[in-house]
mmCIF file of C-alpha atoms in Angstrom:
data_model
loop_
_atom_site.group_PDB
_atom_site.id
_atom_site.type_symbol
_atom_site.label_atom_id
_atom_site.label_comp_id
_atom_site.label_asym_id
_atom_site.label_seq_id
_atom_site.Cartn_x
_atom_site.Cartn_y
_atom_site.Cartn_z
ATOM 1 C CA MET A 122 -28.665 0.898 -40.071
ATOM 2 C CA ILE A 123 -26.088 -1.895 -40.005
ATOM 3 C CA ASP A 124 -27.192 -5.182 -38.487
ATOM 4 C CA GLU A 125 -25.097 -7.027 -35.930
ATOM 5 C CA LYS A 126 -23.734 -9.634 -38.361
ATOM 6 C CA GLU A 127 -22.684 -6.956 -40.840
ATOM 7 C CA TYR A 128 -21.024 -5.043 -37.995
ATOM 8 C CA HIS A 129 -18.963 -8.071 -36.908
ATOM 9 C CA ARG A 130 -18.016 -8.959 -40.478
ATOM 10 C CA LYS A 131 -16.995 -5.360 -41.271
ATOM 11 C CA PHE A 132 -14.762 -5.098 -38.214
ATOM 12 C CA ALA A 133 -13.311 -8.598 -38.621
ATOM 13 C CA ILE A 134 -12.139 -7.693 -42.117
ATOM 14 C CA GLU A 135 -10.994 -4.190 -41.188
ATOM 15 C CA CYS A 136 -8.993 -5.369 -38.179
ATOM 16 C CA PHE A 137 -7.457 -8.259 -40.173
ATOM 17 C CA ASN A 138 -6.345 -5.927 -42.959
ATOM 18 C CA ASN A 139 -5.016 -3.296 -40.550
ATOM 19 C CA THR A 140 -3.100 -5.972 -38.664
ATOM 20 C CA TRP A 141 -1.584 -7.150 -41.938
ATOM 21 C CA GLU A 142 -0.461 -3.586 -42.755
ATOM 22 C CA LEU A 143 1.283 -3.350 -39.387
ATOM 23 C CA LEU A 144 2.893 -6.766 -39.864
ATOM 24 C CA GLU A 145 4.429 -5.506 -43.100
ATOM 25 C CA ASN A 146 5.621 -2.236 -41.549
ATOM 26 C CA ASN A 147 9.303 -2.558 -40.659
ATOM 27 C CA GLU A 148 9.239 0.727 -38.759
ATOM 28 C CA ARG A 149 6.606 -0.155 -36.158
ATOM 29 C CA THR A 150 6.831 1.535 -32.802
ATOM 30 C CA PRO A 151 6.187 -0.261 -29.504
ATOM 31 C CA ASP A 152 2.741 1.373 -29.535
ATOM 32 C CA ASP A 153 2.156 -0.061 -33.023
ATOM 33 C CA ASP A 154 3.131 -3.504 -31.727
ATOM 34 C CA ILE A 155 0.532 -3.338 -28.956
ATOM 35 C CA ARG A 156 -2.065 -2.021 -31.395
ATOM 36 C CA MET A 157 -1.241 -4.886 -33.768
ATOM 37 C CA ILE A 158 -1.817 -7.464 -31.006
ATOM 38 C CA HIS A 159 -5.157 -5.913 -30.079
ATOM 39 C CA MET A 160 -6.295 -5.664 -33.695
ATOM 40 C CA ALA A 161 -5.420 -9.292 -34.454
ATOM 41 C CA HIS A 162 -7.408 -10.413 -31.429
ATOM 42 C CA ALA A 163 -10.272 -8.092 -32.323
ATOM 43 C CA SER A 164 -10.420 -9.517 -35.836
ATOM 44 C CA ARG A 165 -10.503 -13.063 -34.481
ATOM 45 C CA PHE A 166 -13.196 -12.108 -31.963
ATOM 46 C CA HIS A 167 -15.432 -10.622 -34.634
ATOM 47 C CA TRP A 168 -14.929 -13.651 -36.907
ATOM 48 C CA GLY A 169 -15.854 -15.790 -33.930
ATOM 49 C CA GLU A 170 -19.229 -14.092 -33.876
ATOM 50 C CA VAL A 171 -20.118 -14.472 -37.572
ATOM 51 C CA GLY A 172 -17.444 -16.390 -39.441
ATOM 52 C CA THR A 173 -16.806 -19.915 -40.555
ATOM 53 C CA THR A 174 -14.287 -22.413 -39.280
ATOM 54 C CA LEU A 175 -12.000 -21.264 -42.082
ATOM 55 C CA ASN A 176 -12.230 -17.679 -40.809
ATOM 56 C CA PHE A 177 -11.423 -18.904 -37.292
ATOM 57 C CA ALA A 178 -8.348 -20.797 -38.523
ATOM 58 C CA ARG A 179 -7.112 -17.800 -40.498
ATOM 59 C CA GLY A 180 -7.704 -15.537 -37.521
ATOM 60 C CA ASP A 181 -5.770 -17.837 -35.209
ATOM 61 C CA TRP A 182 -2.998 -18.009 -37.813
ATOM 62 C CA GLN A 183 -2.773 -14.215 -37.896
ATOM 63 C CA VAL A 184 -2.687 -13.930 -34.093
ATOM 64 C CA SER A 185 0.111 -16.516 -34.060
ATOM 65 C CA ARG A 186 2.015 -14.611 -36.744
ATOM 66 C CA VAL A 187 1.764 -11.363 -34.790
ATOM 67 C CA TYR A 188 3.206 -12.986 -31.695
ATOM 68 C CA ALA A 189 5.955 -14.692 -33.706
ATOM 69 C CA VAL A 190 6.963 -11.412 -35.346
ATOM 70 C CA LEU A 191 7.137 -9.837 -31.893
ATOM 71 C CA GLY A 192 9.302 -12.676 -30.563
ATOM 72 C CA LEU A 193 6.636 -14.028 -28.211
ATOM 73 C CA GLY A 194 7.060 -17.687 -29.038
ATOM 74 C CA ASN A 195 4.826 -19.234 -26.390
ATOM 75 C CA ASN A 196 1.898 -17.071 -27.455
ATOM 76 C CA ALA A 197 2.643 -17.769 -31.120
ATOM 77 C CA LEU A 198 2.655 -21.505 -30.468
ATOM 78 C CA TYR A 199 -0.591 -21.347 -28.496
ATOM 79 C CA TYR A 200 -2.507 -19.827 -31.408
ATOM 80 C CA ALA A 201 -0.686 -21.875 -34.054
ATOM 81 C CA LYS A 202 -1.940 -25.002 -32.301
ATOM 82 C CA PHE A 203 -5.515 -23.696 -32.482
ATOM 83 C CA CYS A 204 -5.090 -22.976 -36.175
ATOM 84 C CA LEU A 205 -3.672 -26.402 -36.967
ATOM 85 C CA HIS A 206 -6.322 -28.145 -34.879
ATOM 86 C CA LEU A 207 -9.115 -26.356 -36.739
ATOM 87 C CA CYS A 208 -7.608 -27.310 -40.094
ATOM 88 C CA LEU A 209 -7.077 -30.957 -39.216
ATOM 89 C CA GLU A 210 -10.408 -31.443 -37.453
ATOM 90 C CA ASN A 211 -12.410 -29.791 -40.218
ATOM 91 C CA GLY A 212 -10.679 -31.058 -43.327
ATOM 92 C CA ILE A 213 -9.272 -27.636 -44.209
ATOM 93 C CA GLY A 214 -6.374 -28.205 -46.562
ATOM 94 C CA ASP A 215 -4.431 -26.574 -49.346
ATOM 95 C CA PHE A 216 -3.078 -23.087 -48.587
ATOM 96 C CA ASP A 217 -4.567 -22.934 -45.100
ATOM 97 C CA LEU A 218 -3.201 -26.274 -43.885
ATOM 98 C CA ALA A 219 0.238 -25.407 -45.240
ATOM 99 C CA PHE A 220 0.165 -22.108 -43.358
ATOM 100 C CA ALA A 221 -1.060 -23.845 -40.200
ATOM 101 C CA TYR A 222 2.090 -25.971 -40.264
ATOM 102 C CA GLU A 223 4.125 -22.868 -41.144
ATOM 103 C CA SER A 224 2.791 -21.073 -38.066
ATOM 104 C CA MET A 225 3.804 -23.984 -35.856
ATOM 105 C CA ALA A 226 7.289 -24.069 -37.396
ATOM 106 C CA ARG A 227 7.640 -20.306 -36.998
ATOM 107 C CA ALA A 228 6.590 -20.453 -33.355
ATOM 108 C CA TYR A 229 9.092 -23.222 -32.630
ATOM 109 C CA ASP A 230 11.737 -21.182 -34.440
ATOM 110 C CA VAL A 231 11.047 -18.204 -32.167
ATOM 111 C CA LEU A 232 11.317 -20.557 -29.186
ATOM 112 C CA ASN A 233 14.630 -21.880 -30.594
ATOM 113 C CA ASP A 234 13.175 -25.407 -30.497
ATOM 114 C CA ILE A 235 15.016 -26.601 -33.598
ATOM 115 C CA PRO A 236 13.947 -30.289 -33.578
ATOM 116 C CA ASN A 237 10.231 -29.379 -33.471
ATOM 117 C CA ARG A 238 10.770 -26.535 -35.913
ATOM 118 C CA ASP A 239 12.422 -28.845 -38.414
ATOM 119 C CA GLN A 240 9.691 -31.461 -38.033
ATOM 120 C CA LEU A 241 7.002 -28.831 -38.677
ATOM 121 C CA LEU A 242 8.961 -27.350 -41.576
ATOM 122 C CA GLU A 243 8.866 -30.767 -43.223
ATOM 123 C CA LEU A 244 5.110 -31.041 -42.676
ATOM 124 C CA ALA A 245 4.681 -27.504 -44.009
ATOM 125 C CA GLN A 246 6.801 -28.340 -47.064
ATOM 126 C CA ASN A 247 4.711 -31.435 -47.762
ATOM 127 C CA ALA A 248 1.448 -29.529 -47.360
ATOM 128 C CA GLY A 249 2.824 -26.704 -49.491
ATOM 129 C CA ASP A 250 3.585 -29.126 -52.296
ATOM 130 C CA THR A 251 -0.149 -29.862 -52.546
ATOM 131 C CA ILE A 252 -1.292 -26.232 -52.891
ATOM 132 C CA ALA A 253 -3.338 -26.085 -56.080
ATOM 133 C CA LYS A 254 -2.891 -22.494 -57.239
ATOM 134 C CA LYS A 255 0.570 -21.640 -58.525
ATOM 135 C CA GLU A 256 0.507 -18.097 -57.058
ATOM 136 C CA ASP A 257 -0.557 -19.394 -53.644
ATOM 137 C CA LYS A 258 2.161 -22.045 -53.714
ATOM 138 C CA GLU A 259 4.833 -19.500 -54.666
ATOM 139 C CA TYR A 260 3.700 -17.123 -51.938
ATOM 140 C CA PHE A 261 3.614 -19.909 -49.361
ATOM 141 C CA PHE A 262 7.147 -21.061 -50.134
ATOM 142 C CA SER A 263 8.438 -17.482 -50.086
ATOM 143 C CA GLU A 264 7.040 -17.188 -46.556
ATOM 144 C CA LEU A 265 8.359 -20.579 -45.496
ATOM 145 C CA ARG A 266 11.847 -19.580 -46.632
ATOM 146 C CA THR A 267 11.798 -16.677 -44.145
ATOM 147 C CA ILE A 268 11.896 -19.202 -41.314
ATOM 148 C CA ILE A 269 14.865 -21.029 -42.776
ATOM 149 C CA GLN A 270 16.640 -17.741 -43.475
ATOM 150 C CA ASN A 271 16.486 -16.956 -39.772
ATOM 151 C CA ASP A 272 18.938 -19.847 -39.259
ATOM 152 C CA ALA A 273 21.602 -18.035 -41.227
ATOM 153 C CA LYS A 274 21.484 -15.006 -38.925
#
């Protein structure tokens, strides 16, 4: 029999991974979009029951990303702010802090708030420069470039 903590951890991970698969699916249906929103929130809920502050920040980041991908900028910004707050208040740096700034920049981009987007892009760039692992840094900057590429469209 699975205990309650194992249950929450199992579903937090499963919902996070399933959300990520939907985020990467370029052929999502409107039903998939709604499912993706619910799964991202479910993952964050389950982490809230058993996770660490780092899990909470990553969960809030993913919820923000889902809303940004769906063009719901106000919702994206709301969760990006939670993510960044958790990172700053708890000394979470490296990859996670860089992505917290990225989520803010992405949300402002969706909202077409270019001055705030550019300010957050600079903070994201600076945080990204401090990422220790080469692979993480490369991945981060590949993601950050997707915000800038939106300008060209």
